[in-house]
Structure formats: C-alpha cells, structure tokens
mmCIF file with all atom_site columns, C-alpha atoms in Angstrom:
data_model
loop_
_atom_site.group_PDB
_atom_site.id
_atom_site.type_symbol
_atom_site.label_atom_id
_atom_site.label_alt_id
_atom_site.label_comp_id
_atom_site.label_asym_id
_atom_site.label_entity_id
_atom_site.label_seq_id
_atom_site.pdbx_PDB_ins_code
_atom_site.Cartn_x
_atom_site.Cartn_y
_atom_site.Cartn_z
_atom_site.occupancy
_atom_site.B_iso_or_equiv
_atom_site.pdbx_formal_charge
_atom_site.auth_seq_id
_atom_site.auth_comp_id
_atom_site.auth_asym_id
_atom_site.auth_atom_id
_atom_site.pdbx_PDB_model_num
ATOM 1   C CA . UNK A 1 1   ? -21.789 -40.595 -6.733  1.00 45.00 ? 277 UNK A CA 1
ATOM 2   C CA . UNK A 1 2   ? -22.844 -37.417 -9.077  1.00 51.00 ? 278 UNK A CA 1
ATOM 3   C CA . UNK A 1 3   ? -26.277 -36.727 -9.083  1.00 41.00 ? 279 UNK A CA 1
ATOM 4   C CA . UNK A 1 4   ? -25.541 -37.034 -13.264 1.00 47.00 ? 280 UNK A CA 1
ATOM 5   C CA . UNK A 1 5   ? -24.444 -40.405 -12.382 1.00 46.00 ? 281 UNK A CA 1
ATOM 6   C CA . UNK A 1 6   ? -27.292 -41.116 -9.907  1.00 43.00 ? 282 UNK A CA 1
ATOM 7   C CA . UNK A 1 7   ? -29.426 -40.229 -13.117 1.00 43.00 ? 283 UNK A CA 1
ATOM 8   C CA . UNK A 1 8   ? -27.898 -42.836 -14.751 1.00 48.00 ? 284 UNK A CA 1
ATOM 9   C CA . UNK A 1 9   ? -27.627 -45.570 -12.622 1.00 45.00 ? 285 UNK A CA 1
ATOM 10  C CA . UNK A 1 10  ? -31.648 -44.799 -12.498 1.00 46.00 ? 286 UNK A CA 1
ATOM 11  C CA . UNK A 1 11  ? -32.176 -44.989 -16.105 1.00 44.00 ? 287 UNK A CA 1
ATOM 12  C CA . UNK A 1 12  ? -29.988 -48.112 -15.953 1.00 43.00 ? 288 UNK A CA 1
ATOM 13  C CA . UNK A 1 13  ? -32.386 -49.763 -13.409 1.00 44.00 ? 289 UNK A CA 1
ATOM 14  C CA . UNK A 1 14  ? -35.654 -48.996 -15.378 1.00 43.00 ? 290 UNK A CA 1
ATOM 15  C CA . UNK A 1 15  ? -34.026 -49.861 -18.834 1.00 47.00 ? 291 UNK A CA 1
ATOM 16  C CA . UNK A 1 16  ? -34.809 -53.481 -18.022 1.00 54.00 ? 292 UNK A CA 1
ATOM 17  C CA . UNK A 1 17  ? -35.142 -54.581 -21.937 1.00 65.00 ? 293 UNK A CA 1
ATOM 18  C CA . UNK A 1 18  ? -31.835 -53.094 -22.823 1.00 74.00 ? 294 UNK A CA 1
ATOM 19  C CA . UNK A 1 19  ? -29.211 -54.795 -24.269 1.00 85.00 ? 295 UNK A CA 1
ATOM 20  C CA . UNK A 1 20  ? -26.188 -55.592 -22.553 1.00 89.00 ? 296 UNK A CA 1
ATOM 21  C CA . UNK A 1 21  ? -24.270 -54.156 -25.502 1.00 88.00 ? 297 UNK A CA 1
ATOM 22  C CA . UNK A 1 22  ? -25.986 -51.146 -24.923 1.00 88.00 ? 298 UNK A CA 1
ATOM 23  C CA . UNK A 1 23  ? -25.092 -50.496 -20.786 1.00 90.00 ? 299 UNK A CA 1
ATOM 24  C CA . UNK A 1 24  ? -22.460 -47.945 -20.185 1.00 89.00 ? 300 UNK A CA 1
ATOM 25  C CA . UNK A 1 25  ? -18.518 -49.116 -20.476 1.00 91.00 ? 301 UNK A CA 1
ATOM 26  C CA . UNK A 1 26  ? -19.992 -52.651 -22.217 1.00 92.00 ? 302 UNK A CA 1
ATOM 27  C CA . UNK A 1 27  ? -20.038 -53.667 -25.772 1.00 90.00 ? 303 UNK A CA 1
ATOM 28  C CA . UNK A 1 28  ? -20.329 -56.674 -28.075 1.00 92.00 ? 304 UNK A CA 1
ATOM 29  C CA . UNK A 1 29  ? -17.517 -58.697 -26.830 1.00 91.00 ? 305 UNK A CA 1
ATOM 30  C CA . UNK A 1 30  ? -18.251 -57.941 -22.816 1.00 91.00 ? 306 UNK A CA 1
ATOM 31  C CA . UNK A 1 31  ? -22.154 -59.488 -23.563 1.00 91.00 ? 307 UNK A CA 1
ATOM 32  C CA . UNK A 1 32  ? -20.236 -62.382 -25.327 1.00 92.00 ? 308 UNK A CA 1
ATOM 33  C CA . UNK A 1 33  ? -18.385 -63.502 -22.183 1.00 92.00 ? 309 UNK A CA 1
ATOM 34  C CA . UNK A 1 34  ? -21.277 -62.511 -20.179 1.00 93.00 ? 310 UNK A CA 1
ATOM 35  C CA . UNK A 1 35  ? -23.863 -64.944 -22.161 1.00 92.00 ? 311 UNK A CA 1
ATOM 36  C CA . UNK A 1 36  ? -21.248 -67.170 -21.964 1.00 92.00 ? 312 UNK A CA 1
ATOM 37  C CA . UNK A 1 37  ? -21.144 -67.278 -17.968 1.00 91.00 ? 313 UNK A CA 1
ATOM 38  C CA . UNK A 1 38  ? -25.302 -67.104 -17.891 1.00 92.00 ? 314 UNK A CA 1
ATOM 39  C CA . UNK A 1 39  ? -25.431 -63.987 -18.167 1.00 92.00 ? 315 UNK A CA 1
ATOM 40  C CA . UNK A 1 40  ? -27.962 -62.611 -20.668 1.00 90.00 ? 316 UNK A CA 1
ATOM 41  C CA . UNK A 1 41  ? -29.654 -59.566 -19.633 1.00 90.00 ? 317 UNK A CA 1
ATOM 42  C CA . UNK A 1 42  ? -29.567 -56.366 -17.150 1.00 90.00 ? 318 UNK A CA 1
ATOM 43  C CA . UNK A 1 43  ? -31.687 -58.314 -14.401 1.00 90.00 ? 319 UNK A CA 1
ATOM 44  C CA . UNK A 1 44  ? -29.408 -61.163 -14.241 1.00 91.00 ? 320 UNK A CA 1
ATOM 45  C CA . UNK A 1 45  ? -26.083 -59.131 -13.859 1.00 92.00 ? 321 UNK A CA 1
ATOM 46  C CA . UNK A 1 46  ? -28.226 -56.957 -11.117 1.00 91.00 ? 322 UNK A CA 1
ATOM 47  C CA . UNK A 1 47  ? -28.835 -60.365 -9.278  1.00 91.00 ? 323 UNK A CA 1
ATOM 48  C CA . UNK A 1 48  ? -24.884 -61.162 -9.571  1.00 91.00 ? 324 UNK A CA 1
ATOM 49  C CA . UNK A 1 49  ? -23.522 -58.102 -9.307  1.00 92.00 ? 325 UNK A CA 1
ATOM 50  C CA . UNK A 1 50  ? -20.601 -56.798 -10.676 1.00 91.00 ? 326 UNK A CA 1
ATOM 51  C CA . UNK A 1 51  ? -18.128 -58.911 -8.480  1.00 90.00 ? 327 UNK A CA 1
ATOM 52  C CA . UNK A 1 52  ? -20.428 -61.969 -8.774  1.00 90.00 ? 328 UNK A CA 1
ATOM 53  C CA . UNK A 1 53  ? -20.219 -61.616 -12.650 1.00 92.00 ? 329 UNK A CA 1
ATOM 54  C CA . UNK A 1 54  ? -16.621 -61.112 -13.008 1.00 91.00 ? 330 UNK A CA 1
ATOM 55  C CA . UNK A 1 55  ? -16.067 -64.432 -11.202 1.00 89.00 ? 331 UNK A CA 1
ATOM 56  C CA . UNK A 1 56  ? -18.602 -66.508 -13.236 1.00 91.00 ? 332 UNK A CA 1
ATOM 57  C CA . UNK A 1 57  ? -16.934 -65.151 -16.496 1.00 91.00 ? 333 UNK A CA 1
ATOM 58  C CA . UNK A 1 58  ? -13.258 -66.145 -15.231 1.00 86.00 ? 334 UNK A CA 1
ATOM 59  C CA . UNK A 1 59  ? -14.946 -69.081 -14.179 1.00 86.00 ? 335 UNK A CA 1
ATOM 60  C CA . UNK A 1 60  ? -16.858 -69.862 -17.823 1.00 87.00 ? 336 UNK A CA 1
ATOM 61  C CA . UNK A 1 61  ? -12.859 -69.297 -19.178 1.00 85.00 ? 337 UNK A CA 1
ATOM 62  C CA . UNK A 1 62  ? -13.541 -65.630 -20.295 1.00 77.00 ? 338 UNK A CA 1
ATOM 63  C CA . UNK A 1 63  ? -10.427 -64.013 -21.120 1.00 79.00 ? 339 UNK A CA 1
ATOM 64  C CA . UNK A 1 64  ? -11.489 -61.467 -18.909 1.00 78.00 ? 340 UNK A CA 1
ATOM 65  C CA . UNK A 1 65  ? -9.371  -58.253 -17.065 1.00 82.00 ? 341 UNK A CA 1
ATOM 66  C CA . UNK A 1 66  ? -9.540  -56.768 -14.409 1.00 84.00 ? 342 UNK A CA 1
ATOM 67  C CA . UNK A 1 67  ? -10.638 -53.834 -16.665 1.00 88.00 ? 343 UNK A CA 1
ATOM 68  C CA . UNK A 1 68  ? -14.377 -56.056 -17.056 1.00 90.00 ? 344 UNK A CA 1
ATOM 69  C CA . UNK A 1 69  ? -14.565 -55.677 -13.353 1.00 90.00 ? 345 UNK A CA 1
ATOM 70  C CA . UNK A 1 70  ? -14.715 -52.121 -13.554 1.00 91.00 ? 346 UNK A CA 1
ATOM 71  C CA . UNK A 1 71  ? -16.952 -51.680 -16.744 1.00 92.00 ? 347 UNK A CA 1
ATOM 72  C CA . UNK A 1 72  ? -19.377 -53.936 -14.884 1.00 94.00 ? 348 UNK A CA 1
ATOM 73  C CA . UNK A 1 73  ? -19.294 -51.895 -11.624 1.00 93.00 ? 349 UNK A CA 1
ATOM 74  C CA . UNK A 1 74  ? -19.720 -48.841 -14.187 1.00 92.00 ? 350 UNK A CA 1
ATOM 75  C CA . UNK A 1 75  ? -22.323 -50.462 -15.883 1.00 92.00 ? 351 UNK A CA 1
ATOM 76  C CA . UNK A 1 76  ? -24.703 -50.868 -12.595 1.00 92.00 ? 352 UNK A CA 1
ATOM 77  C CA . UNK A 1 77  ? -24.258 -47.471 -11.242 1.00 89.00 ? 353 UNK A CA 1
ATOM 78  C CA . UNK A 1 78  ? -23.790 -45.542 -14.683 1.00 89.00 ? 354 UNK A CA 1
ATOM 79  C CA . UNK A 1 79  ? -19.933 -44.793 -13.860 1.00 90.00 ? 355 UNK A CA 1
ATOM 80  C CA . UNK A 1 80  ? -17.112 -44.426 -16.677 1.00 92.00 ? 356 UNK A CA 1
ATOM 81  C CA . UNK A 1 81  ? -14.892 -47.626 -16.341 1.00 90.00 ? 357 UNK A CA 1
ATOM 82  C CA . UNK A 1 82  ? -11.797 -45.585 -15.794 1.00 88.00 ? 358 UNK A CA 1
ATOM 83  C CA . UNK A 1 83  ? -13.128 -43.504 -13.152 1.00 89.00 ? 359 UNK A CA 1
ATOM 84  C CA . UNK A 1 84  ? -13.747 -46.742 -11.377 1.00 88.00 ? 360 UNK A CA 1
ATOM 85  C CA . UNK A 1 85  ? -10.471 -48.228 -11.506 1.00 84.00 ? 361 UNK A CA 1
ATOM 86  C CA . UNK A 1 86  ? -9.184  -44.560 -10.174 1.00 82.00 ? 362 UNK A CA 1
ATOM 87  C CA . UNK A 1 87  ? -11.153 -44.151 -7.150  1.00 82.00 ? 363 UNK A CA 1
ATOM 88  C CA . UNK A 1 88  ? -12.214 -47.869 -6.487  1.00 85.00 ? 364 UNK A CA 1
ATOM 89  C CA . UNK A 1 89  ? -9.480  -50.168 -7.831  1.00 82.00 ? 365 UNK A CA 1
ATOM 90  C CA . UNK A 1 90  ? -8.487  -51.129 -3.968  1.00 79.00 ? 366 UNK A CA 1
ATOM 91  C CA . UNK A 1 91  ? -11.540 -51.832 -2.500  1.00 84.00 ? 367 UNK A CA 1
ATOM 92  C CA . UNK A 1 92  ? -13.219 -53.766 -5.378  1.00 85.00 ? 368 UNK A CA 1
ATOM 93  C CA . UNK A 1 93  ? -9.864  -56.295 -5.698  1.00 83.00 ? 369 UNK A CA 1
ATOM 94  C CA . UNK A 1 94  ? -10.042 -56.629 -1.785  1.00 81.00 ? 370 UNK A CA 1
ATOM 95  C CA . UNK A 1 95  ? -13.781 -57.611 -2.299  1.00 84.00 ? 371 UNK A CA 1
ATOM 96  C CA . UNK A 1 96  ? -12.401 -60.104 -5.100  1.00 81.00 ? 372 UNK A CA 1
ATOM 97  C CA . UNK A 1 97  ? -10.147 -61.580 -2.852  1.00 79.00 ? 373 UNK A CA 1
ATOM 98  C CA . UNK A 1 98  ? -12.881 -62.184 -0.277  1.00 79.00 ? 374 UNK A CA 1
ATOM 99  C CA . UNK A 1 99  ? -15.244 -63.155 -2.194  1.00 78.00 ? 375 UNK A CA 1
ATOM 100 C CA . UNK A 1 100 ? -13.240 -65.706 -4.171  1.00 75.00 ? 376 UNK A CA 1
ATOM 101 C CA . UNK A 1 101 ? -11.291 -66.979 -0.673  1.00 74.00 ? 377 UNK A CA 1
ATOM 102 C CA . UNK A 1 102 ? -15.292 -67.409 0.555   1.00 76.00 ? 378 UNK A CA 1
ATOM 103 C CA . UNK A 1 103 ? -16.237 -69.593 -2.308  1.00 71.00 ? 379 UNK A CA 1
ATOM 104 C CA . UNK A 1 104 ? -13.037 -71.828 -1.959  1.00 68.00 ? 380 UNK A CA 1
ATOM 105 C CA . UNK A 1 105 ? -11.665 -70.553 -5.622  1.00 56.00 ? 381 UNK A CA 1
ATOM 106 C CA . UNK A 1 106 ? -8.377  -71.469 -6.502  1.00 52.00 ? 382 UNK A CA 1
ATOM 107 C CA . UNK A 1 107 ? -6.287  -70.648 -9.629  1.00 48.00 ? 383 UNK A CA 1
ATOM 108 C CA . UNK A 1 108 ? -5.589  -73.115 -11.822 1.00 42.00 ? 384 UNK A CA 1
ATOM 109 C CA . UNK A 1 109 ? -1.833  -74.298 -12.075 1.00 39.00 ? 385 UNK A CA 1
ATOM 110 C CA . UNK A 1 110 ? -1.602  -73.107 -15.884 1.00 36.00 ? 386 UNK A CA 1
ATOM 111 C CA . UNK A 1 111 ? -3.589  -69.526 -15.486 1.00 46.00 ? 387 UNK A CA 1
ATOM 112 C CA . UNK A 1 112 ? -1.944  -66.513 -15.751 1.00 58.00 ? 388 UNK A CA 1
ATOM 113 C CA . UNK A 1 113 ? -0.652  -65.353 -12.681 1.00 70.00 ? 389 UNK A CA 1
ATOM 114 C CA . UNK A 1 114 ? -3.114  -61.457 -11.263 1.00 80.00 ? 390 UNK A CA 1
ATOM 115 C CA . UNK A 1 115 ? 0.224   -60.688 -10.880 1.00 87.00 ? 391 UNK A CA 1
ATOM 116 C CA . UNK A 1 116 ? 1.713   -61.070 -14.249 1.00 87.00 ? 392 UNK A CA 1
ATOM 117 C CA . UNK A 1 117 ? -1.030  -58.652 -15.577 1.00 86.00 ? 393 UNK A CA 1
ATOM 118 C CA . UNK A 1 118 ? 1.154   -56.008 -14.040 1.00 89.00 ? 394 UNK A CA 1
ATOM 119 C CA . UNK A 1 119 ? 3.242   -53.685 -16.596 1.00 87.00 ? 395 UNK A CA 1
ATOM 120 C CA . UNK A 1 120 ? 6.846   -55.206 -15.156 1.00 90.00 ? 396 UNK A CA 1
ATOM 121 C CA . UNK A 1 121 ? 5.456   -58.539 -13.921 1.00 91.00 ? 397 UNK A CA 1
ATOM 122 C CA . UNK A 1 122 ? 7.011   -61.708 -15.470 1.00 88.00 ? 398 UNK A CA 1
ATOM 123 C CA . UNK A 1 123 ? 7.386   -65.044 -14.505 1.00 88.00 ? 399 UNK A CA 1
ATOM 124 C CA . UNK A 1 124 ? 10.468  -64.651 -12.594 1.00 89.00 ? 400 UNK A CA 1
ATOM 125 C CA . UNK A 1 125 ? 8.994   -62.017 -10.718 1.00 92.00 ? 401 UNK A CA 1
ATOM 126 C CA . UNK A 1 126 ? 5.632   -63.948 -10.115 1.00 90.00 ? 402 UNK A CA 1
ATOM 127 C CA . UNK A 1 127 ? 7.812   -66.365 -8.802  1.00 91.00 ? 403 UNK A CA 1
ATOM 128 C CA . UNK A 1 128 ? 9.598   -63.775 -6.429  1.00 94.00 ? 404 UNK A CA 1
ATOM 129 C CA . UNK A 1 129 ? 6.420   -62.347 -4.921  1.00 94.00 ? 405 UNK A CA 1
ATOM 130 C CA . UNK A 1 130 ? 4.971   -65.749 -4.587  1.00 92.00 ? 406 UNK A CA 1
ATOM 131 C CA . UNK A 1 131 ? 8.300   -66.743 -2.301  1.00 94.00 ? 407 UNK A CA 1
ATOM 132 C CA . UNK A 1 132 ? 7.413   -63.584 -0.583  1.00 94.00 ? 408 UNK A CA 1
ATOM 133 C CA . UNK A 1 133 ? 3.458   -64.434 0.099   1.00 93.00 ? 409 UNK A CA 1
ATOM 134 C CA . UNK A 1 134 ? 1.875   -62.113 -2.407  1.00 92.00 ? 410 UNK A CA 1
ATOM 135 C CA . UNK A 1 135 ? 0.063   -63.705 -4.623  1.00 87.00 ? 411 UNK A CA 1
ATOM 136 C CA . UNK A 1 136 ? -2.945  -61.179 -5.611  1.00 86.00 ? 412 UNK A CA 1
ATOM 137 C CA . UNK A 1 137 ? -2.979  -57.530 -6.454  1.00 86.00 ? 413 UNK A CA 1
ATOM 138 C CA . UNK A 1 138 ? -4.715  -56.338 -3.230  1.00 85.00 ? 414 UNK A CA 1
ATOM 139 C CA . UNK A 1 139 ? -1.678  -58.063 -1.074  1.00 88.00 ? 415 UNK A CA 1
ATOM 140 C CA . UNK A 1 140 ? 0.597   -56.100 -3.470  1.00 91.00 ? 416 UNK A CA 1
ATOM 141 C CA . UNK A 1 141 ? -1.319  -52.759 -2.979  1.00 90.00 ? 417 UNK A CA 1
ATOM 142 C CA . UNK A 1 142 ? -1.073  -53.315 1.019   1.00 90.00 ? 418 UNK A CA 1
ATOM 143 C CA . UNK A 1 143 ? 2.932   -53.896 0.661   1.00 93.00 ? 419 UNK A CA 1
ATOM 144 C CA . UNK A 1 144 ? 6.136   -51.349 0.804   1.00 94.00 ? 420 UNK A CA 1
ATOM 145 C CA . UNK A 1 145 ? 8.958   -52.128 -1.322  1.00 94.00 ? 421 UNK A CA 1
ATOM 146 C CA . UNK A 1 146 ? 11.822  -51.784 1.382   1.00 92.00 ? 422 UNK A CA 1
ATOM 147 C CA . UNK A 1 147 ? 10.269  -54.439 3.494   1.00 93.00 ? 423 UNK A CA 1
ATOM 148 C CA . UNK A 1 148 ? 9.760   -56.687 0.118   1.00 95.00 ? 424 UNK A CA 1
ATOM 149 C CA . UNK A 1 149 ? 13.165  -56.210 -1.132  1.00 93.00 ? 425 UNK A CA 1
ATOM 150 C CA . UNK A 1 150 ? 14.579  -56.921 2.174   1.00 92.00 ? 426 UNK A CA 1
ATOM 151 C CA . UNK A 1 151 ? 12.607  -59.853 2.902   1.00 93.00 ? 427 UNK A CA 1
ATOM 152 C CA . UNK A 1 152 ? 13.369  -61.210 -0.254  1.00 93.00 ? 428 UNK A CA 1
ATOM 153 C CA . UNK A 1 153 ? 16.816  -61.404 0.146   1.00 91.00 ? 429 UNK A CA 1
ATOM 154 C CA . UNK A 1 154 ? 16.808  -62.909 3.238   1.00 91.00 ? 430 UNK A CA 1
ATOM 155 C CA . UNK A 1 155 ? 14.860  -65.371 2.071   1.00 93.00 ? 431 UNK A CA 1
ATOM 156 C CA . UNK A 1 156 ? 17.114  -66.047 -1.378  1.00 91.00 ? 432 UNK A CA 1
ATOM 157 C CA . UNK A 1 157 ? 20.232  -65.605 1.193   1.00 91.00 ? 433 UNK A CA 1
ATOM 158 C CA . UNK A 1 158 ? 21.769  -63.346 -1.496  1.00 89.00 ? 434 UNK A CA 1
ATOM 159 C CA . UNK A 1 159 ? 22.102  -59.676 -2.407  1.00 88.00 ? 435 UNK A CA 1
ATOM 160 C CA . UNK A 1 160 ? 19.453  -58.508 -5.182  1.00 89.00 ? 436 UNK A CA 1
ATOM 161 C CA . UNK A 1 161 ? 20.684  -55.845 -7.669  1.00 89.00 ? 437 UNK A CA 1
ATOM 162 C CA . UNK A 1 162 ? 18.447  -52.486 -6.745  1.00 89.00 ? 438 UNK A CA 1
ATOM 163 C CA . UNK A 1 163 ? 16.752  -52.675 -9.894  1.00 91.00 ? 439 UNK A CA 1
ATOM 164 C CA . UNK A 1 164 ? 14.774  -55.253 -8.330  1.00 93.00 ? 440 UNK A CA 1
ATOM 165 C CA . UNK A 1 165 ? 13.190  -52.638 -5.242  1.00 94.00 ? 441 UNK A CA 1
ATOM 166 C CA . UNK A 1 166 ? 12.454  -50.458 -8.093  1.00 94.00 ? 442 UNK A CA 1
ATOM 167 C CA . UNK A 1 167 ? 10.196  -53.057 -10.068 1.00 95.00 ? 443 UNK A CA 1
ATOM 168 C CA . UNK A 1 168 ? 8.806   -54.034 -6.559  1.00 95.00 ? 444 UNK A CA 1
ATOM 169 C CA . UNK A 1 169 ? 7.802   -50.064 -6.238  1.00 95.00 ? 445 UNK A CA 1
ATOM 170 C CA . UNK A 1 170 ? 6.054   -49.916 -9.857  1.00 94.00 ? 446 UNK A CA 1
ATOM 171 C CA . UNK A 1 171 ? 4.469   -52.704 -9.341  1.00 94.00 ? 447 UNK A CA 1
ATOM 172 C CA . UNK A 1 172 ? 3.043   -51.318 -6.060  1.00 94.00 ? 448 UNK A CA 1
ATOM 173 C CA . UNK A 1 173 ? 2.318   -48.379 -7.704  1.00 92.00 ? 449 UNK A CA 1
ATOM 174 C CA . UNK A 1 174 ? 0.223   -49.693 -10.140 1.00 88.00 ? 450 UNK A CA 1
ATOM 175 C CA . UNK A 1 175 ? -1.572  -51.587 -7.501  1.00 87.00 ? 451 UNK A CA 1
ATOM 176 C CA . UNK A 1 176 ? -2.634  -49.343 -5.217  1.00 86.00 ? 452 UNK A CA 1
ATOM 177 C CA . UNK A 1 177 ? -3.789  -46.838 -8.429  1.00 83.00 ? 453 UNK A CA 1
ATOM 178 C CA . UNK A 1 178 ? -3.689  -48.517 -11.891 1.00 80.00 ? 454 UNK A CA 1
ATOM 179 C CA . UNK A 1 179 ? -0.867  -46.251 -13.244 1.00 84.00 ? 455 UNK A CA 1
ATOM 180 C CA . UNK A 1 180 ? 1.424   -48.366 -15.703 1.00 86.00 ? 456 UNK A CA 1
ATOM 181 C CA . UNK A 1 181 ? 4.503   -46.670 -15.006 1.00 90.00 ? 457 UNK A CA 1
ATOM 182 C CA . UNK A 1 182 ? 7.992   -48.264 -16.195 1.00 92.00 ? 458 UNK A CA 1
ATOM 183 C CA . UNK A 1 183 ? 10.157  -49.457 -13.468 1.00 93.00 ? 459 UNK A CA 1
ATOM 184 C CA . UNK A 1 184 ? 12.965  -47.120 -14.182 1.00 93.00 ? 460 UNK A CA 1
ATOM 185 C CA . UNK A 1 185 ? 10.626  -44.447 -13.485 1.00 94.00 ? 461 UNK A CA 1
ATOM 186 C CA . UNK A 1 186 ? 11.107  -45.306 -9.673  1.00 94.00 ? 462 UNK A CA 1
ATOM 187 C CA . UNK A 1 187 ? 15.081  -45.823 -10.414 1.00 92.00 ? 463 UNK A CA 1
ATOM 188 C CA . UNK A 1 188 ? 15.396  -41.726 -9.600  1.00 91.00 ? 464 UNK A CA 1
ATOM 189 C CA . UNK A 1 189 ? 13.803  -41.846 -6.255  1.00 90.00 ? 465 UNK A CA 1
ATOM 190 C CA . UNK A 1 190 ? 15.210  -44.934 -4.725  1.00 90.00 ? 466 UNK A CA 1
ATOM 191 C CA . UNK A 1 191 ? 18.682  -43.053 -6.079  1.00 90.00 ? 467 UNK A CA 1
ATOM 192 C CA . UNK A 1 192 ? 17.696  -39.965 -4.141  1.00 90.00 ? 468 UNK A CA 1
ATOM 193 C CA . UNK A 1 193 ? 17.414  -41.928 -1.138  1.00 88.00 ? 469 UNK A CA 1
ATOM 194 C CA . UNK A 1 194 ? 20.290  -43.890 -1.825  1.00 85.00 ? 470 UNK A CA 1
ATOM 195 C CA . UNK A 1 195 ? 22.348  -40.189 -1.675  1.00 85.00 ? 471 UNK A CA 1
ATOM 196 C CA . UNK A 1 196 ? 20.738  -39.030 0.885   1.00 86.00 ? 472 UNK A CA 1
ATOM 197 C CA . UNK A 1 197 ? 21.261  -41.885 3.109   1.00 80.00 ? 473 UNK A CA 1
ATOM 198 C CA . UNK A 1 198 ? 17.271  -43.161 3.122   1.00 79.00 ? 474 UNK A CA 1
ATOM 199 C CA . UNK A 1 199 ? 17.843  -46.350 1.442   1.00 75.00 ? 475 UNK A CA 1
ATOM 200 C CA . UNK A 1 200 ? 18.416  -48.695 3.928   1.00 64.00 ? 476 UNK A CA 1
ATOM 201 C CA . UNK A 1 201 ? 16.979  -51.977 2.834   1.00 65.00 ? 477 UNK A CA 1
ATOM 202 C CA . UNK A 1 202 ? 20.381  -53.546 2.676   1.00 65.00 ? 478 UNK A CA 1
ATOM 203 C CA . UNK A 1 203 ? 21.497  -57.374 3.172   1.00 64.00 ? 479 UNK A CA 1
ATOM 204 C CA . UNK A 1 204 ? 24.946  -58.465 3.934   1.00 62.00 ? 480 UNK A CA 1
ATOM 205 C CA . UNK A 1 205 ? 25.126  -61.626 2.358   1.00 55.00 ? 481 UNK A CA 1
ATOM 206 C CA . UNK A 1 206 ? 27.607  -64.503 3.352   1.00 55.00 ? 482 UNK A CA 1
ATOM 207 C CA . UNK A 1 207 ? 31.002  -64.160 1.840   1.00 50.00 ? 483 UNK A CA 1
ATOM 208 C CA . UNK A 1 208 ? 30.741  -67.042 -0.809  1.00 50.00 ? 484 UNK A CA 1
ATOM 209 C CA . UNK A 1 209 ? 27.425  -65.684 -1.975  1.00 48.00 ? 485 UNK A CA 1
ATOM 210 C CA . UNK A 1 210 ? 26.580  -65.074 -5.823  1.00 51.00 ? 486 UNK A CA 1
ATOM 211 C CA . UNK A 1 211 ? 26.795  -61.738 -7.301  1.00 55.00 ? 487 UNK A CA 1
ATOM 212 C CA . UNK A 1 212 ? 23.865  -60.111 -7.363  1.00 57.00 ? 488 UNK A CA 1
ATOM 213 C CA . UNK A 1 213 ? 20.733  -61.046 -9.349  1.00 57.00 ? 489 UNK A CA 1
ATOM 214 C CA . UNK A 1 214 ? 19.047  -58.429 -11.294 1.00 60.00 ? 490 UNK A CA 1
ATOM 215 C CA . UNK A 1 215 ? 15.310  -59.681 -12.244 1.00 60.00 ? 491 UNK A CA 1
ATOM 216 C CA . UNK A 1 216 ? 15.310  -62.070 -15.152 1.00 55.00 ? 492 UNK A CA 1
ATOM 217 C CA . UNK A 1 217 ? 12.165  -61.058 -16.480 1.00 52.00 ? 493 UNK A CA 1
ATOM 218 C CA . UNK A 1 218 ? 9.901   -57.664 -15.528 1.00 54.00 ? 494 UNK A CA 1
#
C-alpha cells in the first residue's frame, strides 16, 4: 500500500461517525444493501470485514457483484475499487471460496451462476464448466483452456467446434484479471497456434459421432 493510501485507510479508521455513503468506492445504494445485511456503520463493516460483508449482503438477497467486494476492500484500506480488482481480484475470490466452503454456503438452485457474470458466460456454458468441475471464478482463474477443451470433449464423447477453446480462454482471461475481452479476441492466437502446429488439444471422436457443437450460448 501507498503511503497516500496508508493516509487514508488512517483517516478511514478515525472517521468513526462517517457515513457509509461517504467511505471511498461506496455510495447510496452500497449502504442500502449494507443496512440491509446489518450493516449500518464503519465499525460494524470493520468487525465483518470486507469478505464477511460481501457474504451477509448475498446472503440478505443483495443484488450484489463481485465489483461490491472490491469497493468494500477499498473502502477499509482507502484503495480505488478498480485498483483492487487489478492487483487483488485472485486472492480475494480464493478467500471467497474459503470462506464460503468454511461456513457450509451453498448456492441456491435458481441464483445466477459466478460464472454467468462472465462477459461470454451463458447457460450453456455454465452448464459446460459445471460438467467439467468449475463452478466458481477462482477454479476458472487456476485452469488452461487446452486441458478444458480437451477434457470436455472427452467427457461429451464428441468433437467441439474451436470457438468453444476460445470462449474457455476469455473467460480465463477475465478471471485471472477482470479484463472483459470478447471471445473472438482469442480466435487470432489459438489460429496462430493452429498454423504453427501448437494447437494440439484435439479429440478423435467415434465415427458415428455428431458434427461438431459450437457453444449455444456465450
């Protein structure tokens, strides 16, 4: 941390009658779902912590992104939001994945998949990466899109159309970083390797197999 921001996380600590509104990366809405979870002033979201917060307003039905994680981490230590997610994004959803596996949390049947708040994540996609085992954005950040797109047709028993490694890659991408980028934008390099020879992930499906699938729904 800057000293600046050291400065700030100071003048955070001793502001103990300021609004919630009025912390750094917060505003009227963020205090809303915070209230709403029991969370009404600086001391209380200093006793739950940014993590600890996040959870109770998911719990309390906040519509709440993963973007509130990082104001409230910016909030406590007088960081800009987006300079969180840059340098932080990894480590604080692997915290969220402990931390909710610890307290037994599971996702409700209905909810939104982590996943789907990806740029090219859909359902049918969700549903791909959930045949595959990865079910939260920190498993997707630890992954490489060769083994996934392999895998995955081994699993389907059926040849995938490449279009599919290259939404596996932005989606990766954007997990291990936060960058949005389109899926195509990874259509260049997996083409370069195909030319060159270092695109191997290939599966030789059974003669009578389907054509292949190209993802429904990014």
């Amino acid at each position: 941390m800057t000293l600046a921001a050291m400065a700030r996380a100071r003048s955070i600590k001793d502001a103990s009658g300021v609004p919630l509104a009025a912390l750094p990366n917060l505003g009227p809405r963020s205090a809303q779902m915070l209230a709403a979870a029991g969370i009404g002033s600086l001391a209380a979201l200093q006793r739950a912590g940014a993590i600890g917060a996040y959870m109770r307003v998911k719990r309390a039905g906040g519509p709440a992104s993963l973007n509130l994680l990082y104001a409230l981490v910016g909030a406590l230590d007088g960081t800009h939001w987006q300079q969180v997610r840059r340098q932080r994004r990894l480590e604080l959803l692997t915290a969220l994945e402990d931390q909710a596996r610890a307290a037994g949390q599971k996702r409700p049947a209905t909810a939104k998949s982590e996943l789907q708040t990806l740029r090219n994540i859909g359902p049918a996609m969700a549903r791909d990466f959930a045949l595959l085992g990865i079910r939260s954005c920190a498993q997707l950040a630890r992954a490489d899109a060769d083994r996934l797109y392999l895998k995955l047709q081994r699993l389907t028993g059926r040849r995938h159309d490449p279009c599919v490694w290259d939404t596996f890659a932005a989606a990766i991408h954007q997990a291990r970083t936060g960058e949005a980028l389109p899926w195509w934008h990874f259509t260049r390099e997996r083409k370069q390797r195909e030319g060159s020879g270092g695109f191997v992930p290939r599966f030789d499906a059974p003669s009578r197999a389907a054509p292949p699938r190209r993802p429904a729904s990014r």
